[in-house]
PDB file of C-alpha atoms in Angstrom:
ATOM      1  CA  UNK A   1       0.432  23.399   5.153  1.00  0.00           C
ATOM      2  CA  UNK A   2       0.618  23.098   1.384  1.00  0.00           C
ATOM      3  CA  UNK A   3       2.294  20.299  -0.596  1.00  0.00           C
ATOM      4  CA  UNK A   4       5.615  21.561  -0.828  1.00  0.00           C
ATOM      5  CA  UNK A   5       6.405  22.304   2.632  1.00  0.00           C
ATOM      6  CA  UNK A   6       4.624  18.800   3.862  1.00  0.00           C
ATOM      7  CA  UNK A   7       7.047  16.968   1.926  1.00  0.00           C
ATOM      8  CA  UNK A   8       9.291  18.656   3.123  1.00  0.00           C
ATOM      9  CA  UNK A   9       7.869  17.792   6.833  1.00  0.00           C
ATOM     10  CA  UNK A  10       8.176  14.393   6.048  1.00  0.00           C
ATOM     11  CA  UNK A  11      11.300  14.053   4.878  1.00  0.00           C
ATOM     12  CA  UNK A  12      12.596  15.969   8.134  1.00  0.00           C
ATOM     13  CA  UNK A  13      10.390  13.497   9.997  1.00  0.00           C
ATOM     14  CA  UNK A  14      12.248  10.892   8.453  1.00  0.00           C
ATOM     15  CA  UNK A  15      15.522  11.736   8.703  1.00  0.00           C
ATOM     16  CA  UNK A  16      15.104  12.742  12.809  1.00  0.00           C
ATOM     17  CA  UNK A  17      13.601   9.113  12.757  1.00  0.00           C
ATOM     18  CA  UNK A  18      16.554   7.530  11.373  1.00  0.00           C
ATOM     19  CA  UNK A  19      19.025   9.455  13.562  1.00  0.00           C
ATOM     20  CA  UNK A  20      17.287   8.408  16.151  1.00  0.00           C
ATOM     21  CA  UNK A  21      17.349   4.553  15.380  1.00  0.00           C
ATOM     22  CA  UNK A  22      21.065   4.865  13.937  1.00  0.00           C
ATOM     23  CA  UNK A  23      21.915   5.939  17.785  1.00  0.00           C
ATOM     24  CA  UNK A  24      19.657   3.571  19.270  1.00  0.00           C
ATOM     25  CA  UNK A  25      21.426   0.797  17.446  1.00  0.00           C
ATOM     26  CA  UNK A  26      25.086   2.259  18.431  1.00  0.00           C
ATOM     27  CA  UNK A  27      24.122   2.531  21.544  1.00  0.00           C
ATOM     28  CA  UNK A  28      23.000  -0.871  22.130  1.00  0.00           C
ATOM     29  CA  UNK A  29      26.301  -2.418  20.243  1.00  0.00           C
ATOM     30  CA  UNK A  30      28.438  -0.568  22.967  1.00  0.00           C
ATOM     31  CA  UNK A  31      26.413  -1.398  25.631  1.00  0.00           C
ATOM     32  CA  UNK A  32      26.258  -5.117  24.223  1.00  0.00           C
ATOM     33  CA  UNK A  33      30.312  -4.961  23.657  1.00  0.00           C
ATOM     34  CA  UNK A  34      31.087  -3.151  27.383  1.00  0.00           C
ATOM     35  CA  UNK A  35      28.833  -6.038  28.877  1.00  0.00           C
ATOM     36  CA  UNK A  36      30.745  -8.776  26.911  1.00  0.00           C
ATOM     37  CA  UNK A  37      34.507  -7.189  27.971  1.00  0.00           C
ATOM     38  CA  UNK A  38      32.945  -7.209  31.504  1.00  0.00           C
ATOM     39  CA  UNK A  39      31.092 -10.323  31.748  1.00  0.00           C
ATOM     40  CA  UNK A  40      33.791 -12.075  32.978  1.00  0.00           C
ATOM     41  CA  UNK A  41      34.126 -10.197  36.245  1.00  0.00           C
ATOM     42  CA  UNK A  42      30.416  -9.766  36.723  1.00  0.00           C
ATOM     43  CA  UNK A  43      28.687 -12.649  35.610  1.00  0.00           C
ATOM     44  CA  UNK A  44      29.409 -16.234  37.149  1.00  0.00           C
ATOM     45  CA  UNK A  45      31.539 -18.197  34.613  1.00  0.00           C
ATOM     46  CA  UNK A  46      28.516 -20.872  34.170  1.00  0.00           C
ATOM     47  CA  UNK A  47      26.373 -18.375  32.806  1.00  0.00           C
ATOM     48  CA  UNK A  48      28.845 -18.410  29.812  1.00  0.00           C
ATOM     49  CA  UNK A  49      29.364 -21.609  29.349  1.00  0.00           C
ATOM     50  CA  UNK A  50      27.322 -23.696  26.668  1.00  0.00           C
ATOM     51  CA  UNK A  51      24.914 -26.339  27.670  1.00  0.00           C
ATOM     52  CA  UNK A  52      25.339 -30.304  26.517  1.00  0.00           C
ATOM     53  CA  UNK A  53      21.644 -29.925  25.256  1.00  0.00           C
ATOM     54  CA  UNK A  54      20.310 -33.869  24.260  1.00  0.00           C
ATOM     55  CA  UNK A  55      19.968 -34.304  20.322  1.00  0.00           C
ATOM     56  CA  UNK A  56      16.179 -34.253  20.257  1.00  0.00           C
ATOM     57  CA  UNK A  57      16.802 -30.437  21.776  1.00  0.00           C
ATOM     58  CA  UNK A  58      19.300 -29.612  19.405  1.00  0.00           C
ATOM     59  CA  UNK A  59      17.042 -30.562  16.369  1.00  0.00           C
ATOM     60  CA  UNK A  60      14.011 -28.758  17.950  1.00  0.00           C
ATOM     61  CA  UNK A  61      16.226 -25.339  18.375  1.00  0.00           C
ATOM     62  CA  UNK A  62      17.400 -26.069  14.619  1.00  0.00           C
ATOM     63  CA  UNK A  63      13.883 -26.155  13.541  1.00  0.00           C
ATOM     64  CA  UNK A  64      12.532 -23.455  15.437  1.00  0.00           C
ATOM     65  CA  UNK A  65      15.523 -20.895  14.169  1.00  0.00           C
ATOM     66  CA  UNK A  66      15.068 -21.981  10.792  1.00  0.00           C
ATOM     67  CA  UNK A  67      10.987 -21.612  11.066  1.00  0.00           C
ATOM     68  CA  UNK A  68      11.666 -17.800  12.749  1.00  0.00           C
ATOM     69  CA  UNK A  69      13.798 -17.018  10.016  1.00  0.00           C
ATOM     70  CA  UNK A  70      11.149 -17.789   7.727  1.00  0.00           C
ATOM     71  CA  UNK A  71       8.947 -15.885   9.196  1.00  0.00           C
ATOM     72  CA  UNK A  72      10.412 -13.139   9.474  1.00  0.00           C
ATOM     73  CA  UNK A  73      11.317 -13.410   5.437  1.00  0.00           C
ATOM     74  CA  UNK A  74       7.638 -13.856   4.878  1.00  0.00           C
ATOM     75  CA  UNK A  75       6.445 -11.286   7.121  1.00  0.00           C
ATOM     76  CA  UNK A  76       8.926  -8.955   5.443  1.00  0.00           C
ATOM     77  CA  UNK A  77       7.751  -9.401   1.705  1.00  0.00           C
ATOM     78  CA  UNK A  78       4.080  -9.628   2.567  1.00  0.00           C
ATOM     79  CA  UNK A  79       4.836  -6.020   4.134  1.00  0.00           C
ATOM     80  CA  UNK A  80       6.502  -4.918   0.782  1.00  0.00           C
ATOM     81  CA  UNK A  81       3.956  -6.267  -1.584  1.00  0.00           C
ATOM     82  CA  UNK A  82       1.233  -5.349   0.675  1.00  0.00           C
ATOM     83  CA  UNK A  83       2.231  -1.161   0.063  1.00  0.00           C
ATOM     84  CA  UNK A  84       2.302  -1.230   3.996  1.00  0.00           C
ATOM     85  CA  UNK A  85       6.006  -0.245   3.962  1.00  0.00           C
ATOM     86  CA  UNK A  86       5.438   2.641   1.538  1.00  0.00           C
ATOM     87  CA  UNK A  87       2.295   3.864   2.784  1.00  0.00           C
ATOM     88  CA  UNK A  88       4.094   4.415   6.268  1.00  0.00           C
ATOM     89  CA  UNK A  89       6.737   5.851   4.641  1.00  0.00           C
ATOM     90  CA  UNK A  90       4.727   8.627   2.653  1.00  0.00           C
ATOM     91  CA  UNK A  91       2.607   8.952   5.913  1.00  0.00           C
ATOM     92  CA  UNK A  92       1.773  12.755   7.041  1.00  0.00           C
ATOM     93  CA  UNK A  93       2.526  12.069  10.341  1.00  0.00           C
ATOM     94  CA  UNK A  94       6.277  12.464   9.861  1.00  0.00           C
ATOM     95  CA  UNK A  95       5.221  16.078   9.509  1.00  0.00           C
ATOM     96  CA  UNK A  96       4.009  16.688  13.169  1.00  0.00           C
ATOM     97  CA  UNK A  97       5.907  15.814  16.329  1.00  0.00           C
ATOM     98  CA  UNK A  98       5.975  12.769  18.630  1.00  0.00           C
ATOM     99  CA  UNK A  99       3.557  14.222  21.184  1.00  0.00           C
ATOM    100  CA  UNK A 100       1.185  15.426  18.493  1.00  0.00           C
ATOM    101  CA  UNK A 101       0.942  11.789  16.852  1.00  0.00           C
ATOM    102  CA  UNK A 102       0.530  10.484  20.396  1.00  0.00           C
ATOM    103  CA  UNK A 103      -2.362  12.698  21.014  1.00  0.00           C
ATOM    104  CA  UNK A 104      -3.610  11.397  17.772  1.00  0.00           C
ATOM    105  CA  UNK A 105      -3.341   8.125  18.730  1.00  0.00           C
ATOM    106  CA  UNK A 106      -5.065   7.933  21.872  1.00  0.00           C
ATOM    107  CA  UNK A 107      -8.171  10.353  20.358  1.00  0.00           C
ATOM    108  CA  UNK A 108      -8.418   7.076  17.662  1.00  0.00           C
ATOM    109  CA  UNK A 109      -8.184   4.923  20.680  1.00  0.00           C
ATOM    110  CA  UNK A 110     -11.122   6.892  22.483  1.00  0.00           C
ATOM    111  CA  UNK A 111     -13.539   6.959  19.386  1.00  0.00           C
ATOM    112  CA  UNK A 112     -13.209  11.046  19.799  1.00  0.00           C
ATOM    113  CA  UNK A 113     -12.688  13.921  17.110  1.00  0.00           C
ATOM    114  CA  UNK A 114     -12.811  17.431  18.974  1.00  0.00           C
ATOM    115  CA  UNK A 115     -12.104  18.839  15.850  1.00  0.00           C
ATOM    116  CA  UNK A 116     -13.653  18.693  11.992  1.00  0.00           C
ATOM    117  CA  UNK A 117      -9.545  19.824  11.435  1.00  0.00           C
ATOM    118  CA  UNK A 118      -8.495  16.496  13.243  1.00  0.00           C
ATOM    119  CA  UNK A 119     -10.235  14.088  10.925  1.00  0.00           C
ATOM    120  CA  UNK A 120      -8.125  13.704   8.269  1.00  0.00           C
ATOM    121  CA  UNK A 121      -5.342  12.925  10.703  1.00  0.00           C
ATOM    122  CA  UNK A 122      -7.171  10.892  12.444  1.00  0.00           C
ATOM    123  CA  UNK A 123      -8.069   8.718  10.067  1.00  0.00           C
ATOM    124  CA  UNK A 124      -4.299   8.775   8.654  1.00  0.00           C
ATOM    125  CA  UNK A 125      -3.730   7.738  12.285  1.00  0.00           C
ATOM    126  CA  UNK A 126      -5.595   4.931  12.522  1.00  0.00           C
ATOM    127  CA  UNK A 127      -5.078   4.082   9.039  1.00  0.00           C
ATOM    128  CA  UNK A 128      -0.824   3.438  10.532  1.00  0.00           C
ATOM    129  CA  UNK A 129      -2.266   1.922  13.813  1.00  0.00           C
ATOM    130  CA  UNK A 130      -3.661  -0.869  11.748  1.00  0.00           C
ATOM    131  CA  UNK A 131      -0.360  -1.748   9.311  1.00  0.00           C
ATOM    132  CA  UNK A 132       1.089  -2.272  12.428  1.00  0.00           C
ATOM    133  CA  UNK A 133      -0.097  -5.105  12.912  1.00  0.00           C
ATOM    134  CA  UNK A 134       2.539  -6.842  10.634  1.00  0.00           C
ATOM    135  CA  UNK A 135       5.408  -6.078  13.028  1.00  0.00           C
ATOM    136  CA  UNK A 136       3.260  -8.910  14.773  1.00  0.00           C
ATOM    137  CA  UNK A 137       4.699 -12.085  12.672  1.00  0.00           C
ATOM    138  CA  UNK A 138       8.417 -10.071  12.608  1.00  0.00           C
ATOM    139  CA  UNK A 139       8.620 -10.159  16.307  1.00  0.00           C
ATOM    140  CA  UNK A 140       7.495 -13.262  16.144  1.00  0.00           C
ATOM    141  CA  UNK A 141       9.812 -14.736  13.942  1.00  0.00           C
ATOM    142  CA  UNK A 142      12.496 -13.274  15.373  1.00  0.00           C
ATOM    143  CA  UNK A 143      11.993 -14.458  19.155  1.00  0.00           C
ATOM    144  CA  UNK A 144      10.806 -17.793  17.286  1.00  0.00           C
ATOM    145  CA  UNK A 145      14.966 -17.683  16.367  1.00  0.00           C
ATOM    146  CA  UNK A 146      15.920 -16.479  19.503  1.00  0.00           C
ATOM    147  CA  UNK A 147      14.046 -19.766  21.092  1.00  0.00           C
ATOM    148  CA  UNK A 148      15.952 -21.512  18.144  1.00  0.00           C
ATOM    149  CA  UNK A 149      19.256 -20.169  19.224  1.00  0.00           C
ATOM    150  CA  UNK A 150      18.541 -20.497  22.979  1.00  0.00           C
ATOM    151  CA  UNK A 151      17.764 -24.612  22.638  1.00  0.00           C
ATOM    152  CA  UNK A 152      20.931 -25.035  20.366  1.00  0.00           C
ATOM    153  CA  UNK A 153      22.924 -24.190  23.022  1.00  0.00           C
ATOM    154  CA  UNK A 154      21.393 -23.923  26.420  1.00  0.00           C
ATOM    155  CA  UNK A 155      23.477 -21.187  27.622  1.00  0.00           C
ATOM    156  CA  UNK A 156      22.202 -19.466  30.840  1.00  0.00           C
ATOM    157  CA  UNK A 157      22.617 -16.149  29.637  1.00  0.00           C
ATOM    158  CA  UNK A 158      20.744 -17.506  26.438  1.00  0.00           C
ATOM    159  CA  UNK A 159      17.830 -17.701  28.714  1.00  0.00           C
ATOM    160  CA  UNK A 160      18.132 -14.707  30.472  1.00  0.00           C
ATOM    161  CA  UNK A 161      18.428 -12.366  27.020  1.00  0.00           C
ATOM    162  CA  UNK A 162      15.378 -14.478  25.998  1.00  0.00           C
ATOM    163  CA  UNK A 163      13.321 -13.355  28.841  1.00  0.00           C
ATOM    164  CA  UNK A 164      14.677  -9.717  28.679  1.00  0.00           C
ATOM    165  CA  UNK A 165      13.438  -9.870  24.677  1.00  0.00           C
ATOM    166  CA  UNK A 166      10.232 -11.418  25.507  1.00  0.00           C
ATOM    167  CA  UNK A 167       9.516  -8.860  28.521  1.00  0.00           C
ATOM    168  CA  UNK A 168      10.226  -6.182  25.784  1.00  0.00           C
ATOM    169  CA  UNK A 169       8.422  -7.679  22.689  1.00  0.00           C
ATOM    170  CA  UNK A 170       5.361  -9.043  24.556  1.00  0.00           C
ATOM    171  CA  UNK A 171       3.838  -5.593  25.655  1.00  0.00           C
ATOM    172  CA  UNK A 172       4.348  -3.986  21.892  1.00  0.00           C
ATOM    173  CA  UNK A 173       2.578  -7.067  20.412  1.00  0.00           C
ATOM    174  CA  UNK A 174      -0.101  -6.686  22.860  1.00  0.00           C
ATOM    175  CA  UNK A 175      -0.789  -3.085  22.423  1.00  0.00           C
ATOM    176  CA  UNK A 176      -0.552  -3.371  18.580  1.00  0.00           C
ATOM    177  CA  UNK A 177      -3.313  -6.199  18.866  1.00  0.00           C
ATOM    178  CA  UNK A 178      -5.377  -4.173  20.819  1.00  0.00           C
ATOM    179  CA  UNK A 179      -5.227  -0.651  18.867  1.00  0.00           C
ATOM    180  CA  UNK A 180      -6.005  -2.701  15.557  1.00  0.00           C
ATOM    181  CA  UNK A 181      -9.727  -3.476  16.020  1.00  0.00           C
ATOM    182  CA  UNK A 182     -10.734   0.195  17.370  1.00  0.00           C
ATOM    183  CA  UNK A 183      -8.529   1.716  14.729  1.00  0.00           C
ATOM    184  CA  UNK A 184     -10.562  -0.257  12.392  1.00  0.00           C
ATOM    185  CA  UNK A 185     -13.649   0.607  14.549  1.00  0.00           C
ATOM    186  CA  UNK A 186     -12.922   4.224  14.292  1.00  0.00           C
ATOM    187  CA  UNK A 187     -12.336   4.137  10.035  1.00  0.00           C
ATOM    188  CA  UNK A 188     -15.677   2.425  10.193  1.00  0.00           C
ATOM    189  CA  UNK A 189     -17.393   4.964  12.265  1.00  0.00           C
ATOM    190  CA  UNK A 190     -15.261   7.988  10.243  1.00  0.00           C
ATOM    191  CA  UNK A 191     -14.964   6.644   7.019  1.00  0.00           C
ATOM    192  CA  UNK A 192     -12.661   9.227   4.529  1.00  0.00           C
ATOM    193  CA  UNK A 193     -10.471   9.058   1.141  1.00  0.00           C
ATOM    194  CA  UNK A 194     -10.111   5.191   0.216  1.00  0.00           C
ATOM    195  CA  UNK A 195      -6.346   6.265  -0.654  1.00  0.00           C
ATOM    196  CA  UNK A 196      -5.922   7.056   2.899  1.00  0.00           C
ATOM    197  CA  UNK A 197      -7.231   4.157   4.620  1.00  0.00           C
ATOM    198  CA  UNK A 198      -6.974   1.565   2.262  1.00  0.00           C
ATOM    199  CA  UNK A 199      -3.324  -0.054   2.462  1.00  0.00           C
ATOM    200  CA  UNK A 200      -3.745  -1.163   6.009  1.00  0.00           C
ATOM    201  CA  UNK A 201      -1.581  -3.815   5.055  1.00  0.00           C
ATOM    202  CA  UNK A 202      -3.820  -6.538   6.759  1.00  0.00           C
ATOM    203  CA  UNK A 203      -4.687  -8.174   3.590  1.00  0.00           C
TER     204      UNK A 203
END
């Protein structure tokens, strides 16, 4: 594929990407709004109402939503200043399909190249695998504010979104911790183009 048409890819890539999110996200908002019209049928009224939380719990919620904000501020400008976010953004892989990257990634994951022609985008691979880890400090920060949120008020659904989030978030942190090191392993064992591998956005 030459230069022109890869961009090209990419872009593509990018665009099905943000379609994709854009729906996810509308989606979610009328799922969120049909559950709030009908929560007063299907959910016990208690579940609704706010706690009387004591004031030592209000100003520990206060403090932990104001220290998940922060870090998810932080986390966000270290990603920006760190080339991370641009790197991923510029990545070849928005040129080749879903499966194909997932292929990728588990041949990165496995130590293997059964191809000379993978390589390059395997190392691009593992190269993404490791700026992922700075979704670690988003998610976080933001179930650091959920926490916040939850202790302000002590509502029982409050605790029951919590543990949906953390059920949700807790797997993609894990797996991201555990792909970094043998993506890093891999880019030691195949080491390529410093341009390609070296934003990792760890720094």
């Amino acid at each position: 594929m030459d230069g022109g048409r890869e961009r090209e890819a990419i872009r593509r890539g990018r665009r099905r990407f943000r379609l994709l999110l854009v729906g996810a996200v509308v989606v979610f908002a009328l799922v969120s709004l049909l559950v709030g019209l009908m929560a007063g049928g299907v959910f016990p009224s208690t579940w609704l109402e706010r706690g009387d939380p004591p004031g030592w719990l209000e100003v520990t919620g206060l403090v932990l939503a104001a220290l998940g904000l922060g870090l998810e501020i932080v986390a966000l400008v270290r990603m920006v200043r760190s080339g991370s976010h641009r790197a991923d953004r510029e990545s070849r892989l928005w040129a080749v399909s879903l499966r194909r990257r997932r292929e990728l990634a588990r041949a990165v994951r496995r130590g293997v190249v059964d191809s000379a022609d993978d390589l390059p985008w395997l190392r691009v691979t593992a190269a993404q695998m490791i700026r992922q880890r700075r979704f670690v400090p988003m998610i976080g920060g933001l179930v650091t504010m959920n926490l916040g949120q939850l202790l302000l008020s002590l509502t029982p659904m409050w605790f029951v979104l919590f543990g949906v989030s953390g059920v949700m978030f807790a797997p993609a942190c894990w797996q991201i911790l555990r792909d970094a090191p043998r993506a890093e392993a891999f880019l030691r064992e195949h080491p390529g183009d410093p341009a390609v591998t070296a934003p990792t956005g760890s720094r």
